[in-house]
mmCIF file of C-alpha atoms in Angstrom:
data_model
loop_
_atom_site.group_PDB
_atom_site.id
_atom_site.type_symbol
_atom_site.label_atom_id
_atom_site.label_comp_id
_atom_site.label_asym_id
_atom_site.label_seq_id
_atom_site.Cartn_x
_atom_site.Cartn_y
_atom_site.Cartn_z
ATOM 1 C CA MET A 27 0.000 0.000 0.000
ATOM 2 C CA GLY A 28 2.792 2.386 0.960
ATOM 3 C CA ALA A 29 4.774 1.514 -2.185
ATOM 4 C CA SER A 30 1.800 2.132 -4.466
ATOM 5 C CA SER A 31 1.141 5.474 -2.739
ATOM 6 C CA SER A 32 4.771 6.431 -3.253
ATOM 7 C CA GLN A 33 4.592 5.547 -6.967
ATOM 8 C CA ALA A 34 1.391 7.567 -7.357
ATOM 9 C CA ALA A 35 3.048 10.544 -5.687
ATOM 10 C CA LYS A 36 5.982 10.303 -8.089
ATOM 11 C CA LEU A 37 3.624 10.193 -11.052
ATOM 12 C CA ASN A 38 1.772 13.228 -9.773
ATOM 13 C CA THR A 39 4.960 15.211 -9.300
ATOM 14 C CA ALA A 40 6.546 14.118 -12.595
ATOM 15 C CA SER A 41 7.534 16.917 -14.936
ATOM 16 C CA PRO A 42 5.127 17.566 -17.825
ATOM 17 C CA PRO A 43 6.350 16.685 -21.324
ATOM 18 C CA LEU A 44 8.473 19.356 -22.989
ATOM 19 C CA ALA A 45 6.299 19.578 -26.070
ATOM 20 C CA GLY A 46 3.207 18.349 -27.820
ATOM 21 C CA PRO A 47 -0.557 18.282 -27.197
ATOM 22 C CA GLY A 48 -1.504 18.489 -23.540
ATOM 23 C CA SER A 49 2.014 19.480 -22.502
ATOM 24 C CA GLY A 50 1.205 23.077 -21.580
ATOM 25 C CA ALA A 51 4.283 24.059 -23.590
ATOM 26 C CA GLU A 52 2.569 27.265 -24.713
ATOM 27 C CA LEU A 53 2.854 28.490 -21.092
ATOM 28 C CA ARG A 54 6.643 28.035 -20.932
ATOM 29 C CA ILE A 55 9.611 29.313 -22.903
ATOM 30 C CA PRO A 56 10.566 27.171 -25.917
ATOM 31 C CA PRO A 57 12.373 23.944 -24.933
ATOM 32 C CA TRP A 58 15.667 24.828 -26.600
ATOM 33 C CA SER A 59 17.116 21.426 -25.712
ATOM 34 C CA ARG A 60 14.816 19.888 -28.353
ATOM 35 C CA LEU A 61 16.815 21.673 -31.041
ATOM 36 C CA LEU A 62 19.352 18.825 -30.824
ATOM 37 C CA SER A 63 16.720 16.082 -30.830
ATOM 38 C CA THR A 64 16.652 13.749 -33.833
ATOM 39 C CA GLU A 65 13.144 14.846 -34.874
ATOM 40 C CA VAL A 66 14.240 18.501 -35.158
ATOM 41 C CA PHE A 67 17.996 18.656 -35.792
ATOM 42 C CA PHE A 68 18.247 16.063 -38.567
ATOM 43 C CA PRO A 69 15.315 17.338 -40.674
ATOM 44 C CA ILE A 70 16.594 20.928 -40.493
ATOM 45 C CA CYS A 71 20.090 19.754 -41.497
ATOM 46 C CA ALA A 72 18.574 17.672 -44.307
ATOM 47 C CA TYR A 73 16.633 20.660 -45.689
ATOM 48 C CA PHE A 74 19.727 22.854 -45.363
ATOM 49 C CA CYS A 75 21.688 20.284 -47.400
ATOM 50 C CA LEU A 76 18.821 20.071 -49.901
ATOM 51 C CA PHE A 77 19.054 23.790 -50.594
ATOM 52 C CA GLN A 78 22.840 23.528 -50.807
ATOM 53 C CA LEU A 79 22.322 20.880 -53.498
ATOM 54 C CA ILE A 80 19.706 23.019 -55.277
ATOM 55 C CA GLY A 81 22.099 25.980 -55.123
ATOM 56 C CA LEU A 82 24.895 23.851 -56.605
ATOM 57 C CA VAL A 83 22.694 22.724 -59.508
ATOM 58 C CA VAL A 84 21.475 26.279 -60.116
ATOM 59 C CA ARG A 85 25.047 27.664 -60.130
ATOM 60 C CA HIS A 86 26.235 25.107 -62.688
ATOM 61 C CA HIS A 87 23.213 24.895 -64.985
ATOM 62 C CA THR A 88 21.390 28.245 -64.980
ATOM 63 C CA TRP A 89 22.220 31.766 -66.186
ATOM 64 C CA THR A 90 25.503 30.570 -67.704
ATOM 65 C CA LYS A 91 25.110 32.183 -71.144
ATOM 66 C CA ILE A 92 23.480 35.487 -70.218
ATOM 67 C CA ASN A 93 25.650 38.590 -70.727
ATOM 68 C CA VAL A 94 25.558 40.266 -67.293
ATOM 69 C CA SER A 95 28.032 41.202 -64.564
ATOM 70 C CA ASP A 96 29.213 38.543 -62.121
ATOM 71 C CA PHE A 97 27.212 40.148 -59.320
ATOM 72 C CA LYS A 98 23.998 40.141 -61.370
ATOM 73 C CA ARG A 99 24.650 36.507 -62.244
ATOM 74 C CA TYR A 100 24.985 35.721 -58.543
ATOM 75 C CA ARG A 101 21.746 37.627 -57.849
ATOM 76 C CA LEU A 102 19.889 35.728 -60.570
ATOM 77 C CA ARG A 103 21.048 32.403 -59.182
ATOM 78 C CA ASN A 104 20.231 33.432 -55.622
ATOM 79 C CA LEU A 105 16.762 34.567 -56.713
ATOM 80 C CA THR A 106 16.245 31.267 -58.541
ATOM 81 C CA VAL A 107 16.794 29.342 -55.293
ATOM 82 C CA CYS A 108 14.550 31.866 -53.499
ATOM 83 C CA LEU A 109 11.862 31.222 -56.090
ATOM 84 C CA ILE A 110 12.105 27.461 -55.581
ATOM 85 C CA HIS A 111 11.758 27.882 -51.811
ATOM 86 C CA SER A 112 8.828 30.277 -52.175
ATOM 87 C CA THR A 113 7.037 27.907 -54.532
ATOM 88 C CA MET A 114 7.520 24.955 -52.158
ATOM 89 C CA THR A 115 6.445 26.646 -48.937
ATOM 90 C CA GLY A 116 3.909 29.054 -50.457
ATOM 91 C CA CYS A 117 2.004 26.328 -52.301
ATOM 92 C CA TRP A 118 2.093 24.053 -49.238
ATOM 93 C CA SER A 119 0.744 26.706 -46.867
ATOM 94 C CA LEU A 120 -1.913 27.894 -49.332
ATOM 95 C CA SER A 121 -3.044 24.311 -49.971
ATOM 96 C CA PHE A 122 -3.266 23.720 -46.225
ATOM 97 C CA LEU A 123 -5.385 26.861 -45.795
ATOM 98 C CA LEU A 124 -7.775 25.804 -48.569
ATOM 99 C CA LEU A 125 -8.032 22.179 -47.415
ATOM 100 C CA TYR A 126 -8.109 22.746 -43.638
ATOM 101 C CA PRO A 127 -9.472 26.248 -42.961
ATOM 102 C CA PHE A 128 -11.039 25.070 -39.665
ATOM 103 C CA ILE A 129 -7.551 24.209 -38.394
ATOM 104 C CA MET A 130 -5.963 27.436 -39.619
ATOM 105 C CA PHE A 131 -8.667 29.618 -38.075
ATOM 106 C CA GLY A 132 -9.904 27.570 -35.134
ATOM 107 C CA HIS A 133 -6.963 25.465 -33.904
ATOM 108 C CA THR A 134 -4.052 27.829 -34.457
ATOM 109 C CA LEU A 135 -2.501 27.177 -31.048
ATOM 110 C CA HIS A 136 -2.756 23.481 -30.187
ATOM 111 C CA TRP A 137 -3.079 21.539 -33.453
ATOM 112 C CA TYR A 138 -0.040 19.387 -34.204
ATOM 113 C CA GLN A 139 0.885 16.638 -36.642
ATOM 114 C CA PRO A 140 4.487 15.511 -37.258
ATOM 115 C CA PHE A 141 4.233 16.050 -41.028
ATOM 116 C CA ALA A 142 3.116 19.672 -40.528
ATOM 117 C CA ALA A 143 6.278 20.477 -38.558
ATOM 118 C CA HIS A 144 8.290 19.954 -41.747
ATOM 119 C CA LEU A 145 6.864 23.087 -43.355
ATOM 120 C CA PRO A 146 8.583 25.541 -40.953
ATOM 121 C CA MET A 147 11.659 23.277 -40.854
ATOM 122 C CA ILE A 148 11.986 23.572 -44.644
ATOM 123 C CA ALA A 149 11.892 27.346 -44.203
ATOM 124 C CA ILE A 150 14.511 27.223 -41.430
ATOM 125 C CA GLY A 151 16.808 25.114 -43.618
ATOM 126 C CA TYR A 152 16.395 27.561 -46.496
ATOM 127 C CA PHE A 153 17.001 30.693 -44.392
ATOM 128 C CA CYS A 154 20.187 29.150 -42.959
ATOM 129 C CA TYR A 155 21.326 28.395 -46.515
ATOM 130 C CA ASP A 156 20.535 31.909 -47.736
ATOM 131 C CA ILE A 157 22.295 33.554 -44.775
ATOM 132 C CA ILE A 158 25.524 31.750 -45.668
ATOM 133 C CA ASP A 159 25.088 32.417 -49.394
ATOM 134 C CA MET A 160 24.640 36.162 -48.850
ATOM 135 C CA ILE A 161 27.580 36.446 -46.441
ATOM 136 C CA ARG A 162 29.817 34.672 -48.976
ATOM 137 C CA HIS A 163 28.892 36.953 -51.880
ATOM 138 C CA GLU A 164 27.753 40.305 -50.570
ATOM 139 C CA MET A 165 27.998 42.516 -47.490
ATOM 140 C CA SER A 166 25.928 45.700 -47.727
ATOM 141 C CA ARG A 167 22.994 47.411 -46.048
ATOM 142 C CA TRP A 168 20.716 45.259 -48.210
ATOM 143 C CA THR A 169 22.381 42.152 -46.820
ATOM 144 C CA LEU A 170 22.083 43.390 -43.239
ATOM 145 C CA GLU A 171 18.353 44.009 -43.705
ATOM 146 C CA LEU A 172 17.857 40.510 -45.077
ATOM 147 C CA LEU A 173 20.044 38.933 -42.394
ATOM 148 C CA LEU A 174 17.910 40.596 -39.722
ATOM 149 C CA HIS A 175 14.778 39.326 -41.460
ATOM 150 C CA HIS A 176 16.133 35.768 -41.830
ATOM 151 C CA VAL A 177 17.333 35.490 -38.220
ATOM 152 C CA GLY A 178 13.946 36.752 -37.021
ATOM 153 C CA CYS A 179 12.153 34.195 -39.192
ATOM 154 C CA VAL A 180 14.301 31.315 -37.914
ATOM 155 C CA PHE A 181 13.552 32.335 -34.308
ATOM 156 C CA VAL A 182 9.814 32.591 -34.965
ATOM 157 C CA PHE A 183 9.631 29.190 -36.663
ATOM 158 C CA LEU A 184 11.652 27.545 -33.891
ATOM 159 C CA CYS A 185 9.057 28.904 -31.464
ATOM 160 C CA ALA A 186 6.545 26.679 -33.276
ATOM 161 C CA VAL A 187 8.708 23.621 -33.976
ATOM 162 C CA LEU A 188 10.285 23.171 -30.532
ATOM 163 C CA PRO A 189 7.158 23.259 -28.295
ATOM 164 C CA GLN A 190 5.054 21.577 -31.023
ATOM 165 C CA LYS A 191 2.582 24.427 -30.754
ATOM 166 C CA PHE A 192 1.554 27.259 -33.104
ATOM 167 C CA LEU A 193 2.135 25.178 -36.267
ATOM 168 C CA PRO A 194 -0.918 26.651 -38.062
ATOM 169 C CA TYR A 195 0.389 30.092 -37.019
ATOM 170 C CA ALA A 196 3.682 29.243 -38.761
ATOM 171 C CA ALA A 197 1.690 28.162 -41.824
ATOM 172 C CA TRP A 198 -0.060 31.556 -41.749
ATOM 173 C CA ALA A 199 3.364 33.237 -41.774
ATOM 174 C CA LEU A 200 4.503 31.150 -44.743
ATOM 175 C CA LEU A 201 1.468 32.243 -46.755
ATOM 176 C CA MET A 202 3.597 35.339 -47.399
ATOM 177 C CA GLU A 203 5.720 33.152 -49.661
ATOM 178 C CA VAL A 204 2.812 33.101 -52.126
ATOM 179 C CA ASN A 205 3.591 36.768 -52.734
ATOM 180 C CA SER A 206 7.329 36.038 -52.761
ATOM 181 C CA ILE A 207 6.805 33.881 -55.867
ATOM 182 C CA PHE A 208 5.744 36.943 -57.852
ATOM 183 C CA LEU A 209 8.190 39.241 -56.055
ATOM 184 C CA HIS A 210 11.156 37.054 -57.054
ATOM 185 C CA LEU A 211 9.765 36.492 -60.551
ATOM 186 C CA ARG A 212 9.544 40.261 -61.036
ATOM 187 C CA SER A 213 13.159 40.691 -59.868
ATOM 188 C CA VAL A 214 14.411 37.875 -62.121
ATOM 189 C CA MET A 215 12.727 39.478 -65.144
ATOM 190 C CA GLN A 216 14.290 42.850 -64.285
ATOM 191 C CA LEU A 217 17.826 41.531 -63.848
ATOM 192 C CA SER A 218 17.771 39.202 -66.860
ATOM 193 C CA GLY A 219 16.325 41.789 -69.240
ATOM 194 C CA GLU A 220 13.196 39.714 -69.818
ATOM 195 C CA SER A 221 11.108 42.672 -68.641
ATOM 196 C CA GLU A 222 12.076 44.524 -71.840
ATOM 197 C CA LYS A 223 11.710 41.510 -74.123
ATOM 198 C CA HIS A 224 8.309 40.500 -72.724
ATOM 199 C CA PRO A 225 6.652 43.687 -71.386
ATOM 200 C CA VAL A 226 3.158 42.146 -71.153
ATOM 201 C CA LYS A 227 4.415 39.271 -69.001
ATOM 202 C CA TYR A 228 6.356 41.735 -66.868
ATOM 203 C CA ILE A 229 3.273 43.913 -66.314
ATOM 204 C CA PHE A 230 1.388 40.768 -65.251
ATOM 205 C CA ALA A 231 4.196 39.934 -62.793
ATOM 206 C CA GLN A 232 4.121 43.491 -61.418
ATOM 207 C CA ALA A 233 0.336 43.493 -60.964
ATOM 208 C CA SER A 234 0.328 39.998 -59.427
ATOM 209 C CA ASN A 235 3.082 41.048 -57.045
ATOM 210 C CA ILE A 236 1.113 44.064 -55.788
ATOM 211 C CA VAL A 237 -2.207 42.191 -55.426
ATOM 212 C CA THR A 238 -0.661 39.207 -53.637
ATOM 213 C CA PHE A 239 1.431 41.550 -51.472
ATOM 214 C CA VAL A 240 -1.732 43.135 -50.061
ATOM 215 C CA ILE A 241 -3.531 39.805 -49.602
ATOM 216 C CA PHE A 242 -0.759 37.487 -48.443
ATOM 217 C CA ARG A 243 1.398 39.937 -46.523
ATOM 218 C CA PHE A 244 -0.656 42.812 -45.131
ATOM 219 C CA LEU A 245 -3.945 40.954 -44.531
ATOM 220 C CA VAL A 246 -2.195 37.835 -43.211
ATOM 221 C CA GLN A 247 -0.031 39.870 -40.840
ATOM 222 C CA LEU A 248 -3.006 41.834 -39.529
ATOM 223 C CA TRP A 249 -4.806 38.547 -38.840
ATOM 224 C CA GLN A 250 -1.750 37.173 -37.024
ATOM 225 C CA ILE A 251 -1.353 40.295 -34.892
ATOM 226 C CA GLN A 252 -5.020 40.335 -33.829
ATOM 227 C CA TRP A 253 -4.825 36.596 -33.040
ATOM 228 C CA ALA A 254 -1.776 37.119 -30.836
ATOM 229 C CA PHE A 255 -3.504 40.038 -29.097
ATOM 230 C CA PHE A 256 -6.622 38.065 -28.189
ATOM 231 C CA LYS A 257 -4.622 34.963 -27.160
ATOM 232 C CA ARG A 258 -1.975 36.856 -25.160
ATOM 233 C CA LYS A 259 -3.333 35.686 -21.775
ATOM 234 C CA GLU A 260 -3.334 32.031 -22.838
ATOM 235 C CA ILE A 261 0.338 31.839 -23.825
ATOM 236 C CA HIS A 262 3.752 32.645 -22.365
ATOM 237 C CA VAL A 263 4.819 36.280 -22.538
ATOM 238 C CA LEU A 264 7.642 35.347 -24.952
ATOM 239 C CA TYR A 265 5.151 34.035 -27.494
ATOM 240 C CA SER A 266 2.988 37.124 -26.982
ATOM 241 C CA CYS A 267 6.012 39.292 -27.767
ATOM 242 C CA VAL A 268 6.788 37.190 -30.851
ATOM 243 C CA GLY A 269 3.218 37.586 -32.079
ATOM 244 C CA LEU A 270 2.743 41.261 -31.223
ATOM 245 C CA ILE A 271 6.147 42.967 -31.257
ATOM 246 C CA GLY A 272 7.543 40.569 -33.858
ATOM 247 C CA GLY A 273 4.395 40.921 -35.951
ATOM 248 C CA LEU A 274 4.667 44.716 -35.906
ATOM 249 C CA PHE A 275 8.381 44.472 -36.749
ATOM 250 C CA PHE A 276 7.714 42.370 -39.852
ATOM 251 C CA LEU A 277 4.759 44.592 -40.759
ATOM 252 C CA VAL A 278 7.053 47.639 -40.789
ATOM 253 C CA ILE A 279 9.567 45.736 -42.944
ATOM 254 C CA ASN A 280 6.815 44.865 -45.404
ATOM 255 C CA ILE A 281 5.509 48.452 -45.507
ATOM 256 C CA ILE A 282 9.023 49.658 -46.410
ATOM 257 C CA LEU A 283 9.365 46.913 -49.025
ATOM 258 C CA PHE A 284 5.944 47.731 -50.498
ATOM 259 C CA TYR A 285 6.863 51.413 -50.768
ATOM 260 C CA ARG A 286 10.109 50.516 -52.552
ATOM 261 C CA ILE A 287 8.222 48.307 -55.010
ATOM 262 C CA LEU A 288 5.629 50.985 -55.759
ATOM 263 C CA ALA A 289 8.362 53.577 -56.228
ATOM 264 C CA SER A 290 10.498 51.306 -58.396
ATOM 265 C CA ASP A 291 7.531 50.326 -60.586
ATOM 266 C CA GLY A 292 6.521 53.957 -61.104
ATOM 267 C CA PHE A 293 3.291 53.950 -59.092
ATOM 268 C CA ILE A 294 4.537 56.869 -56.975
ATOM 269 C CA ASP A 295 5.847 60.245 -58.167
ATOM 270 C CA GLU A 296 9.163 60.616 -59.991
ATOM 271 C CA CYS A 297 10.928 62.005 -56.916
ATOM 272 C CA ALA A 298 10.230 58.800 -54.989
ATOM 273 C CA LYS A 299 11.228 56.721 -58.002
ATOM 274 C CA LYS A 300 14.622 58.457 -58.241
ATOM 275 C CA LYS A 301 15.153 58.151 -54.477
ATOM 276 C CA ASN A 302 14.560 54.397 -54.629
ATOM 277 C CA SER A 303 16.412 53.803 -57.886
ATOM 278 C CA MET A 304 19.566 52.738 -55.993
ATOM 279 C CA THR A 305 19.216 48.970 -56.283
ATOM 280 C CA ARG A 306 21.472 46.309 -54.790
ATOM 281 C CA GLU A 307 23.131 45.941 -58.193
ATOM 282 C CA SER A 308 23.851 49.651 -58.732
ATOM 283 C CA SER A 309 24.969 50.017 -55.105
ATOM 284 C CA HIS A 310 27.367 47.071 -55.515
ATOM 285 C CA GLU A 311 28.770 48.451 -58.782
ATOM 286 C CA ARG A 312 29.298 51.915 -57.323
ATOM 287 C CA ARG A 313 31.027 50.510 -54.224
ATOM 288 C CA HIS A 314 33.432 48.413 -56.288
ATOM 289 C CA THR A 315 34.073 51.171 -58.807
ATOM 290 C CA ASN A 316 35.090 53.568 -56.034
#
């Protein structure tokens, strides 16, 4: 009798699981020790290696015959890998929204399935790849902005993967990659000269970029911020800060990016267009010329 009581007491005082449904992980800081677990570390490494392989293929088999500067060639190849990542994660997250809207809207906090965790892990693997690729080829204010963005994204996605919570919230965030498809396509057409050869296709890319920017960036971010606001008392303060402060941070980044796009595409006055005409390519050329 005494032994069974002792065992029951041990069970009652046992620590709750670090992650997963019923763990209460949303009320604690992320279990960083899980980063080295086989179910997290190996998939992220595998996706990182996948993008390294994609990058290798792109470098050796694309944009080899086009007559552009070495830096523009690097940018075209980098954007090609970006486009592949955006297509993968954007189509996955959009498909999930269309097939399981009740999960995306109604079970944003607690829903978890092992396969769904691979979506943010793909993104983490890609962002780690792109951080290294940018550092190897370019250091400028453009790079610093993107590095800040990428590090923030990795942190946010780890806050979903490690506690096995917020996975639909991560899928909401990756809906922004739907817009990135058209954003990268527009940039590729500009750098490769295809915008001049195929003006109708370029206008379609421009218009699609602006429409999807409003829908999949601004509207999605506003939904995420309001969700985090109303759920702030049900989750740890760290996650509240990620949802609210982090959400506002990325919203500001996207507002700046949207302004640059409008100015570059001539939707704002000429003064703004001239002010934003200093692209990464022209900035790089000027720096190396001087």
